[in-house]
C-alpha cells in the first residue's frame, strides 16, 4: 500500500522547481545558440538602416511600413531580454550584474517612455543608441572601447603636455614672426591655430618657404616643432593607447569564461550554470524522497475489523 502511495506521489507531484529549470535550460539553449545571436545582430544592424531611410523624401510614402518595422524591432528586443532573463532560472537578478545587460535594458525600455513617440528627436536618439548594442556581440570593438576609456587619464596628461608645447611654440612664433607675418602669428591665438593646423604637415612647405624670407630662425623653429610635436608627442599618444589596449585585452581574457573546460563541447560558464541547476533538481528530489521515507516509516494504515 505504501509503495503505491509513493509511486502515486512521484507521478502526480513533480519536483519543485523542475519545470522552472526546464524553462531556464530551454531559454539558455536559445540565447547561447549562434542562430539567435546572428538574428539579433541582423535586427540591430537593420534598425539604423530604417532610421536612415526616414531622412529621405520617400519616407512619407512608406511611413506605415517604417512604423511597423519599428514596432517589430521593439518586440524582438523585448523578447530577447525576456529570454535572457529567464535563462538565469531562479536567480534572474544575476542578469543585472553585468553592465552591458543593464545598458540593453535601458536602451530598450527607453523607447516605451510615454513622452517618446512619433518623430521626436529624443526617440531618434534612443533608436540610434541601439547600434551600440553591437558592442556586446563584438568582443574586438568592446576591447577597443575599454582601451579608450582606460587611456583617458593618460591622454589627459598628454593633452596637457601638448597644450604647453603649443603655447610655448605659439609665443616663440609670435616673437619671431609676429611683426612680419601678422596674419599667421599676429596674436597668440593665431599662432596656436597655425601650429595646430601644422600638425597635419600639409602647410609645412609653404610656411618654411614664406618664413625663410622673413627670419633666419625659420628652419630651427619649424624643424624643432615637427620633431617634438609631430614625432615625439604623437608617438607618446600611440604608446599610451597601445598600452591601454593591451591592458584591456588582458582584462577581457581574464573576465571571459574558459571555453569548454570539461571537453564536452560546452563553454565553462554554461557548464557551471547547468551543474548548478542540476544540483537544485537533485536537492528537490532528495527533499521529496525524505518525505516519502517519512510516510514509509509511519507504516501502512491499520486494518479494520473485517480485514483482520
C-alpha atoms as a printed R data frame, in Angstrom:
    type eleno elety resid chain resno       x      y       z
1   ATOM     1    CA   UNK     A     1   0.000  0.000   0.000
2   ATOM     2    CA   UNK     A     2   2.825  2.411   0.917
3   ATOM     3    CA   UNK     A     3   4.689  1.627  -2.328
4   ATOM     4    CA   UNK     A     4   1.603  2.503  -4.369
5   ATOM     5    CA   UNK     A     5   1.276  5.758  -2.427
6   ATOM     6    CA   UNK     A     6   4.931  6.646  -3.077
7   ATOM     7    CA   UNK     A     7   4.573  5.911  -6.790
8   ATOM     8    CA   UNK     A     8   1.416  7.978  -6.943
9   ATOM     9    CA   UNK     A     9   3.160 10.923  -5.252
10  ATOM    10    CA   UNK     A    10   6.140 10.703  -7.610
11  ATOM    11    CA   UNK     A    11   3.960 10.609 -10.697
12  ATOM    12    CA   UNK     A    12   1.495 13.275  -9.574
13  ATOM    13    CA   UNK     A    13   3.817 15.835  -7.941
14  ATOM    14    CA   UNK     A    14   6.874 16.857  -9.958
15  ATOM    15    CA   UNK     A    15   9.968 18.063  -8.158
16  ATOM    16    CA   UNK     A    16   9.629 21.686  -7.021
17  ATOM    17    CA   UNK     A    17  11.288 23.974  -9.475
18  ATOM    18    CA   UNK     A    18  11.871 21.275 -12.080
19  ATOM    19    CA   UNK     A    19   9.533 22.963 -14.526
20  ATOM    20    CA   UNK     A    20  11.356 26.267 -13.958
21  ATOM    21    CA   UNK     A    21  14.688 24.521 -14.527
22  ATOM    22    CA   UNK     A    22  13.469 23.091 -17.806
23  ATOM    23    CA   UNK     A    23  12.323 26.512 -18.946
24  ATOM    24    CA   UNK     A    24  15.653 28.046 -17.894
25  ATOM    25    CA   UNK     A    25  17.610 25.383 -19.768
26  ATOM    26    CA   UNK     A    26  15.439 25.840 -22.827
27  ATOM    27    CA   UNK     A    27  15.918 29.637 -22.739
28  ATOM    28    CA   UNK     A    28  19.657 29.264 -22.132
29  ATOM    29    CA   UNK     A    29  19.935 26.960 -25.135
30  ATOM    30    CA   UNK     A    30  18.176 29.518 -27.333
31  ATOM    31    CA   UNK     A    31  20.163 32.500 -26.030
32  ATOM    32    CA   UNK     A    32  23.510 30.741 -26.439
33  ATOM    33    CA   UNK     A    33  22.734 29.451 -29.928
34  ATOM    34    CA   UNK     A    34  24.605 31.017 -32.825
35  ATOM    35    CA   UNK     A    35  21.426 31.476 -34.853
36  ATOM    36    CA   UNK     A    36  19.808 33.542 -32.090
37  ATOM    37    CA   UNK     A    37  22.844 35.804 -31.765
38  ATOM    38    CA   UNK     A    38  23.092 36.291 -35.528
39  ATOM    39    CA   UNK     A    39  19.386 37.130 -35.736
40  ATOM    40    CA   UNK     A    40  19.735 39.799 -33.039
41  ATOM    41    CA   UNK     A    41  22.800 41.251 -34.756
42  ATOM    42    CA   UNK     A    42  20.901 41.448 -38.044
43  ATOM    43    CA   UNK     A    43  17.943 43.186 -36.381
44  ATOM    44    CA   UNK     A    44  20.276 45.664 -34.654
45  ATOM    45    CA   UNK     A    45  22.017 46.328 -37.980
46  ATOM    46    CA   UNK     A    46  18.761 46.839 -39.908
47  ATOM    47    CA   UNK     A    47  17.461 49.276 -37.281
48  ATOM    48    CA   UNK     A    48  19.818 52.171 -38.254
49  ATOM    49    CA   UNK     A    49  19.161 51.493 -41.947
50  ATOM    50    CA   UNK     A    50  15.445 52.026 -41.386
51  ATOM    51    CA   UNK     A    51  16.235 55.145 -39.385
52  ATOM    52    CA   UNK     A    52  18.374 56.407 -42.270
53  ATOM    53    CA   UNK     A    53  15.569 55.809 -44.781
54  ATOM    54    CA   UNK     A    54  13.389 58.186 -42.762
55  ATOM    55    CA   UNK     A    55  15.753 61.043 -43.644
56  ATOM    56    CA   UNK     A    56  14.857 60.818 -47.352
57  ATOM    57    CA   UNK     A    57  11.825 62.331 -49.025
58  ATOM    58    CA   UNK     A    58  10.393 58.918 -49.891
59  ATOM    59    CA   UNK     A    59   9.846 58.221 -46.190
60  ATOM    60    CA   UNK     A    60   6.373 59.758 -46.439
61  ATOM    61    CA   UNK     A    61   5.129 57.131 -48.867
62  ATOM    62    CA   UNK     A    62   6.438 54.221 -46.785
63  ATOM    63    CA   UNK     A    63   5.683 55.758 -43.397
64  ATOM    64    CA   UNK     A    64   3.305 52.994 -42.211
65  ATOM    65    CA   UNK     A    65   5.842 50.342 -43.186
66  ATOM    66    CA   UNK     A    66   8.626 52.085 -41.290
67  ATOM    67    CA   UNK     A    67   6.417 52.429 -38.227
68  ATOM    68    CA   UNK     A    68   5.527 48.736 -38.399
69  ATOM    69    CA   UNK     A    69   9.223 47.858 -38.628
70  ATOM    70    CA   UNK     A    70   9.944 49.993 -35.562
71  ATOM    71    CA   UNK     A    71   7.355 48.069 -33.538
72  ATOM    72    CA   UNK     A    72   8.777 44.820 -34.887
73  ATOM    73    CA   UNK     A    73  12.230 45.833 -33.647
74  ATOM    74    CA   UNK     A    74  10.821 46.671 -30.230
75  ATOM    75    CA   UNK     A    75   9.051 43.319 -29.998
76  ATOM    76    CA   UNK     A    76  12.187 41.406 -30.954
77  ATOM    77    CA   UNK     A    77  14.341 43.287 -28.448
78  ATOM    78    CA   UNK     A    78  11.841 42.800 -25.625
79  ATOM    79    CA   UNK     A    79  11.582 39.085 -26.385
80  ATOM    80    CA   UNK     A    80  15.383 38.868 -26.422
81  ATOM    81    CA   UNK     A    81  15.683 40.435 -22.966
82  ATOM    82    CA   UNK     A    82  12.915 38.228 -21.556
83  ATOM    83    CA   UNK     A    83  14.626 35.067 -22.830
84  ATOM    84    CA   UNK     A    84  17.977 36.178 -21.434
85  ATOM    85    CA   UNK     A    85  16.448 36.887 -18.023
86  ATOM    86    CA   UNK     A    86  14.593 33.545 -17.945
87  ATOM    87    CA   UNK     A    87  17.854 31.779 -18.815
88  ATOM    88    CA   UNK     A    88  19.116 32.656 -15.323
89  ATOM    89    CA   UNK     A    89  16.457 30.435 -13.775
90  ATOM    90    CA   UNK     A    90  15.877 31.078 -10.071
91  ATOM    91    CA   UNK     A    91  18.387 33.935  -9.969
92  ATOM    92    CA   UNK     A    92  17.147 36.498 -12.511
93  ATOM    93    CA   UNK     A    93  18.849 39.251 -10.502
94  ATOM    94    CA   UNK     A    94  22.215 37.962 -11.747
95  ATOM    95    CA   UNK     A    95  21.250 39.251 -15.187
96  ATOM    96    CA   UNK     A    96  21.631 42.838 -13.962
97  ATOM    97    CA   UNK     A    97  25.115 42.316 -12.548
98  ATOM    98    CA   UNK     A    98  26.636 42.834 -15.990
99  ATOM    99    CA   UNK     A    99  26.884 46.393 -17.231
100 ATOM   100    CA   UNK     A   100  26.079 45.519 -20.839
101 ATOM   101    CA   UNK     A   101  22.851 43.810 -19.770
102 ATOM   102    CA   UNK     A   102  21.785 46.912 -17.861
103 ATOM   103    CA   UNK     A   103  22.624 49.046 -20.888
104 ATOM   104    CA   UNK     A   104  20.485 46.798 -23.114
105 ATOM   105    CA   UNK     A   105  17.514 47.058 -20.760
106 ATOM   106    CA   UNK     A   106  17.816 50.851 -20.504
107 ATOM   107    CA   UNK     A   107  18.050 51.357 -24.266
108 ATOM   108    CA   UNK     A   108  15.146 49.003 -24.984
109 ATOM   109    CA   UNK     A   109  12.909 50.314 -22.189
110 ATOM   110    CA   UNK     A   110  13.565 53.964 -23.111
111 ATOM   111    CA   UNK     A   111  11.588 53.516 -26.333
112 ATOM   112    CA   UNK     A   112   8.440 52.856 -24.252
113 ATOM   113    CA   UNK     A   113   8.612 56.075 -22.229
114 ATOM   114    CA   UNK     A   114   5.255 57.861 -22.715
115 ATOM   115    CA   UNK     A   115   6.859 61.126 -23.826
116 ATOM   116    CA   UNK     A   116   8.851 59.448 -26.589
117 ATOM   117    CA   UNK     A   117   6.605 58.906 -29.569
118 ATOM   118    CA   UNK     A   118   6.221 59.911 -33.173
119 ATOM   119    CA   UNK     A   119   9.219 61.604 -34.759
120 ATOM   120    CA   UNK     A   120  10.582 63.203 -31.609
121 ATOM   121    CA   UNK     A   121  14.329 63.853 -31.525
122 ATOM   122    CA   UNK     A   122  14.686 62.002 -28.206
123 ATOM   123    CA   UNK     A   123  13.188 58.845 -29.712
124 ATOM   124    CA   UNK     A   124  15.603 59.046 -32.636
125 ATOM   125    CA   UNK     A   125  18.497 59.319 -30.198
126 ATOM   126    CA   UNK     A   126  17.260 56.198 -28.405
127 ATOM   127    CA   UNK     A   127  16.968 54.343 -31.694
128 ATOM   128    CA   UNK     A   128  20.469 55.391 -32.702
129 ATOM   129    CA   UNK     A   129  21.768 54.220 -29.293
130 ATOM   130    CA   UNK     A   130  20.594 50.703 -30.146
131 ATOM   131    CA   UNK     A   131  23.528 50.425 -32.537
132 ATOM   132    CA   UNK     A   132  25.865 50.486 -29.514
133 ATOM   133    CA   UNK     A   133  24.389 47.124 -28.516
134 ATOM   134    CA   UNK     A   134  26.560 45.577 -31.229
135 ATOM   135    CA   UNK     A   135  29.497 46.005 -28.843
136 ATOM   136    CA   UNK     A   136  28.113 43.154 -26.748
137 ATOM   137    CA   UNK     A   137  28.317 40.805 -29.728
138 ATOM   138    CA   UNK     A   138  31.691 42.100 -30.997
139 ATOM   139    CA   UNK     A   139  34.486 41.484 -28.461
140 ATOM   140    CA   UNK     A   140  37.079 43.327 -30.557
141 ATOM   141    CA   UNK     A   141  35.058 46.554 -30.507
142 ATOM   142    CA   UNK     A   142  34.378 46.090 -26.809
143 ATOM   143    CA   UNK     A   143  38.116 45.794 -26.177
144 ATOM   144    CA   UNK     A   144  38.829 48.960 -28.157
145 ATOM   145    CA   UNK     A   145  36.169 50.882 -26.243
146 ATOM   146    CA   UNK     A   146  37.520 49.637 -22.912
147 ATOM   147    CA   UNK     A   147  41.021 50.638 -24.007
148 ATOM   148    CA   UNK     A   148  39.893 54.151 -24.920
149 ATOM   149    CA   UNK     A   149  38.165 54.561 -21.554
150 ATOM   150    CA   UNK     A   150  41.194 53.271 -19.689
151 ATOM   151    CA   UNK     A   151  43.525 55.573 -21.611
152 ATOM   152    CA   UNK     A   152  41.585 58.730 -20.687
153 ATOM   153    CA   UNK     A   153  43.693 59.570 -17.591
154 ATOM   154    CA   UNK     A   154  46.935 59.163 -19.541
155 ATOM   155    CA   UNK     A   155  45.505 61.007 -22.538
156 ATOM   156    CA   UNK     A   156  44.607 63.864 -20.209
157 ATOM   157    CA   UNK     A   157  48.269 64.175 -19.235
158 ATOM   158    CA   UNK     A   158  49.273 64.004 -22.881
159 ATOM   159    CA   UNK     A   159  46.829 66.784 -23.795
160 ATOM   160    CA   UNK     A   160  48.229 68.965 -21.012
161 ATOM   161    CA   UNK     A   161  51.757 68.421 -22.351
162 ATOM   162    CA   UNK     A   162  50.595 69.156 -25.903
163 ATOM   163    CA   UNK     A   163  48.883 72.396 -24.833
164 ATOM   164    CA   UNK     A   164  52.029 73.557 -23.029
165 ATOM   165    CA   UNK     A   165  54.113 72.759 -26.114
166 ATOM   166    CA   UNK     A   166  51.700 74.595 -28.416
167 ATOM   167    CA   UNK     A   167  51.663 77.601 -26.097
168 ATOM   168    CA   UNK     A   168  55.469 77.771 -25.874
169 ATOM   169    CA   UNK     A   169  55.901 77.480 -29.636
170 ATOM   170    CA   UNK     A   170  52.998 79.865 -30.178
171 ATOM   171    CA   UNK     A   171  54.714 82.529 -28.080
172 ATOM   172    CA   UNK     A   172  58.000 81.859 -29.872
173 ATOM   173    CA   UNK     A   173  56.247 82.165 -33.240
174 ATOM   174    CA   UNK     A   174  54.653 85.453 -32.145
175 ATOM   175    CA   UNK     A   175  58.067 86.821 -31.117
176 ATOM   176    CA   UNK     A   176  59.771 85.712 -34.346
177 ATOM   177    CA   UNK     A   177  57.054 86.245 -36.981
178 ATOM   178    CA   UNK     A   178  54.527 88.481 -35.229
179 ATOM   179    CA   UNK     A   179  55.532 91.716 -36.867
180 ATOM   180    CA   UNK     A   180  56.388 90.401 -40.329
181 ATOM   181    CA   UNK     A   181  53.511 87.894 -40.633
182 ATOM   182    CA   UNK     A   182  50.599 89.157 -38.518
183 ATOM   183    CA   UNK     A   183  48.095 87.073 -40.481
184 ATOM   184    CA   UNK     A   184  49.592 83.815 -39.198
185 ATOM   185    CA   UNK     A   185  51.334 84.885 -35.967
186 ATOM   186    CA   UNK     A   186  49.818 88.286 -35.104
187 ATOM   187    CA   UNK     A   187  48.394 87.036 -31.755
188 ATOM   188    CA   UNK     A   188  48.913 84.058 -29.506
189 ATOM   189    CA   UNK     A   189  45.578 82.671 -30.676
190 ATOM   190    CA   UNK     A   190  46.567 82.855 -34.349
191 ATOM   191    CA   UNK     A   191  49.967 81.367 -33.572
192 ATOM   192    CA   UNK     A   192  48.493 78.380 -31.758
193 ATOM   193    CA   UNK     A   193  45.903 77.882 -34.522
194 ATOM   194    CA   UNK     A   194  48.641 77.952 -37.183
195 ATOM   195    CA   UNK     A   195  50.704 75.413 -35.266
196 ATOM   196    CA   UNK     A   196  47.671 73.201 -34.686
197 ATOM   197    CA   UNK     A   197  46.957 73.127 -38.431
198 ATOM   198    CA   UNK     A   198  50.647 72.385 -38.966
199 ATOM   199    CA   UNK     A   199  50.249 69.064 -37.114
200 ATOM   200    CA   UNK     A   200  48.980 67.599 -40.390
201 ATOM   201    CA   UNK     A   201  52.235 68.771 -42.095
202 ATOM   202    CA   UNK     A   202  50.232 69.901 -45.125
203 ATOM   203    CA   UNK     A   203  51.173 73.569 -44.731
204 ATOM   204    CA   UNK     A   204  54.793 72.961 -43.700
205 ATOM   205    CA   UNK     A   205  56.451 73.612 -47.128
206 ATOM   206    CA   UNK     A   206  54.549 76.866 -47.620
207 ATOM   207    CA   UNK     A   207  55.337 78.103 -44.115
208 ATOM   208    CA   UNK     A   208  59.036 77.303 -44.469
209 ATOM   209    CA   UNK     A   209  59.243 78.982 -47.870
210 ATOM   210    CA   UNK     A   210  57.434 82.043 -46.563
211 ATOM   211    CA   UNK     A   211  59.423 82.138 -43.321
212 ATOM   212    CA   UNK     A   212  62.858 81.911 -44.951
213 ATOM   213    CA   UNK     A   213  62.295 85.349 -46.437
214 ATOM   214    CA   UNK     A   214  61.274 86.738 -43.033
215 ATOM   215    CA   UNK     A   215  63.645 85.305 -40.426
216 ATOM   216    CA   UNK     A   216  66.771 83.126 -40.341
217 ATOM   217    CA   UNK     A   217  65.282 81.201 -37.383
218 ATOM   218    CA   UNK     A   218  62.633 79.644 -39.586
219 ATOM   219    CA   UNK     A   219  64.327 76.266 -40.119
220 ATOM   220    CA   UNK     A   220  65.250 75.858 -36.448
221 ATOM   221    CA   UNK     A   221  61.764 76.816 -35.357
222 ATOM   222    CA   UNK     A   222  59.829 74.526 -37.669
223 ATOM   223    CA   UNK     A   223  62.192 71.541 -37.575
224 ATOM   224    CA   UNK     A   224  62.254 71.502 -33.766
225 ATOM   225    CA   UNK     A   225  58.460 71.872 -33.667
226 ATOM   226    CA   UNK     A   226  57.933 68.965 -36.069
227 ATOM   227    CA   UNK     A   227  60.374 66.735 -34.193
228 ATOM   228    CA   UNK     A   228  58.894 67.471 -30.753
229 ATOM   229    CA   UNK     A   229  55.178 67.559 -31.559
230 ATOM   230    CA   UNK     A   230  54.502 65.545 -34.693
231 ATOM   231    CA   UNK     A   231  57.003 62.791 -33.904
232 ATOM   232    CA   UNK     A   232  57.600 62.687 -30.159
233 ATOM   233    CA   UNK     A   233  54.157 63.655 -28.814
234 ATOM   234    CA   UNK     A   234  52.188 61.575 -31.317
235 ATOM   235    CA   UNK     A   235  54.373 58.553 -30.588
236 ATOM   236    CA   UNK     A   236  53.700 59.041 -26.881
237 ATOM   237    CA   UNK     A   237  49.965 59.142 -27.614
238 ATOM   238    CA   UNK     A   238  50.168 55.958 -29.672
239 ATOM   239    CA   UNK     A   239  52.142 54.230 -26.896
240 ATOM   240    CA   UNK     A   240  49.535 55.248 -24.305
241 ATOM   241    CA   UNK     A   241  46.672 53.871 -26.407
242 ATOM   242    CA   UNK     A   242  48.526 50.642 -27.257
243 ATOM   243    CA   UNK     A   243  49.343 50.090 -23.578
244 ATOM   244    CA   UNK     A   244  45.706 50.667 -22.647
245 ATOM   245    CA   UNK     A   245  44.584 48.197 -25.333
246 ATOM   246    CA   UNK     A   246  46.944 45.526 -24.030
247 ATOM   247    CA   UNK     A   247  45.631 46.027 -20.506
248 ATOM   248    CA   UNK     A   248  42.028 45.938 -21.720
249 ATOM   249    CA   UNK     A   249  42.735 42.761 -23.692
250 ATOM   250    CA   UNK     A   250  44.239 41.076 -20.618
251 ATOM   251    CA   UNK     A   251  41.222 42.033 -18.534
252 ATOM   252    CA   UNK     A   252  38.895 40.794 -21.285
253 ATOM   253    CA   UNK     A   253  40.669 37.440 -21.350
254 ATOM   254    CA   UNK     A   254  40.564 37.233 -17.551
255 ATOM   255    CA   UNK     A   255  36.842 38.008 -17.407
256 ATOM   256    CA   UNK     A   256  35.993 35.778 -20.350
257 ATOM   257    CA   UNK     A   257  34.807 32.339 -19.183
258 ATOM   258    CA   UNK     A   258  37.032 29.424 -20.011
259 ATOM   259    CA   UNK     A   259  35.962 27.693 -23.198
260 ATOM   260    CA   UNK     A   260  34.948 24.047 -22.832
261 ATOM   261    CA   UNK     A   261  36.686 23.219 -19.578
262 ATOM   262    CA   UNK     A   262  35.129 19.787 -19.462
263 ATOM   263    CA   UNK     A   263  35.921 18.899 -23.069
264 ATOM   264    CA   UNK     A   264  32.260 18.242 -23.765
265 ATOM   265    CA   UNK     A   265  31.771 20.987 -26.341
266 ATOM   266    CA   UNK     A   266  30.041 23.290 -23.830
267 ATOM   267    CA   UNK     A   267  31.542 26.534 -22.578
268 ATOM   268    CA   UNK     A   268  32.777 26.675 -18.999
269 ATOM   269    CA   UNK     A   269  30.197 29.184 -17.820
270 ATOM   270    CA   UNK     A   270  27.358 27.150 -19.336
271 ATOM   271    CA   UNK     A   271  28.775 24.065 -17.607
272 ATOM   272    CA   UNK     A   272  28.638 25.858 -14.270
273 ATOM   273    CA   UNK     A   273  25.074 27.049 -14.865
274 ATOM   274    CA   UNK     A   274  23.926 23.564 -15.864
275 ATOM   275    CA   UNK     A   275  25.659 21.973 -12.860
276 ATOM   276    CA   UNK     A   276  24.048 24.496 -10.534
277 ATOM   277    CA   UNK     A   277  20.608 23.771 -11.972
278 ATOM   278    CA   UNK     A   278  21.153 20.013 -11.745
279 ATOM   279    CA   UNK     A   279  22.154 20.397  -8.106
280 ATOM   280    CA   UNK     A   280  18.935 22.309  -7.480
281 ATOM   281    CA   UNK     A   281  16.963 19.480  -9.102
282 ATOM   282    CA   UNK     A   282  18.824 16.913  -7.002
283 ATOM   283    CA   UNK     A   283  18.086 18.848  -3.808
284 ATOM   284    CA   UNK     A   284  14.395 18.956  -4.726
285 ATOM   285    CA   UNK     A   285  14.433 15.201  -5.461
286 ATOM   286    CA   UNK     A   286  16.174 14.422  -2.147
287 ATOM   287    CA   UNK     A   287  13.593 16.523  -0.289
288 ATOM   288    CA   UNK     A   288  10.793 14.550  -1.977
289 ATOM   289    CA   UNK     A   289  12.446 11.231  -1.125
290 ATOM   290    CA   UNK     A   290  12.756 12.293   2.503
291 ATOM   291    CA   UNK     A   291   9.035 12.999   2.595
292 ATOM   292    CA   UNK     A   292   8.350  9.591   1.080
293 ATOM   293    CA   UNK     A   293  10.583  7.915   3.665
294 ATOM   294    CA   UNK     A   294   8.669  9.584   6.468
295 ATOM   295    CA   UNK     A   295   5.467  8.098   5.041
296 ATOM   296    CA   UNK     A   296   7.081  4.647   4.853
297 ATOM   297    CA   UNK     A   297   8.286  4.837   8.450
298 ATOM   298    CA   UNK     A   298   4.808  5.752   9.618
299 ATOM   299    CA   UNK     A   299   3.715  2.330   8.312
300 ATOM   300    CA   UNK     A   300   0.654  1.270   6.366
301 ATOM   301    CA   UNK     A   301  -2.736  2.288   7.681
302 ATOM   302    CA   UNK     A   302  -4.148 -0.097  10.330
303 ATOM   303    CA   UNK     A   303  -6.573 -2.731   9.020
304 ATOM   304    CA   UNK     A   304 -10.186 -2.637  10.113
305 ATOM   305    CA   UNK     A   305 -12.053 -5.442  11.957
306 ATOM   306    CA   UNK     A   306 -13.189 -7.089   8.731
307 ATOM   307    CA   UNK     A   307  -9.615 -7.225   7.273
308 ATOM   308    CA   UNK     A   308  -8.444 -8.965  10.455
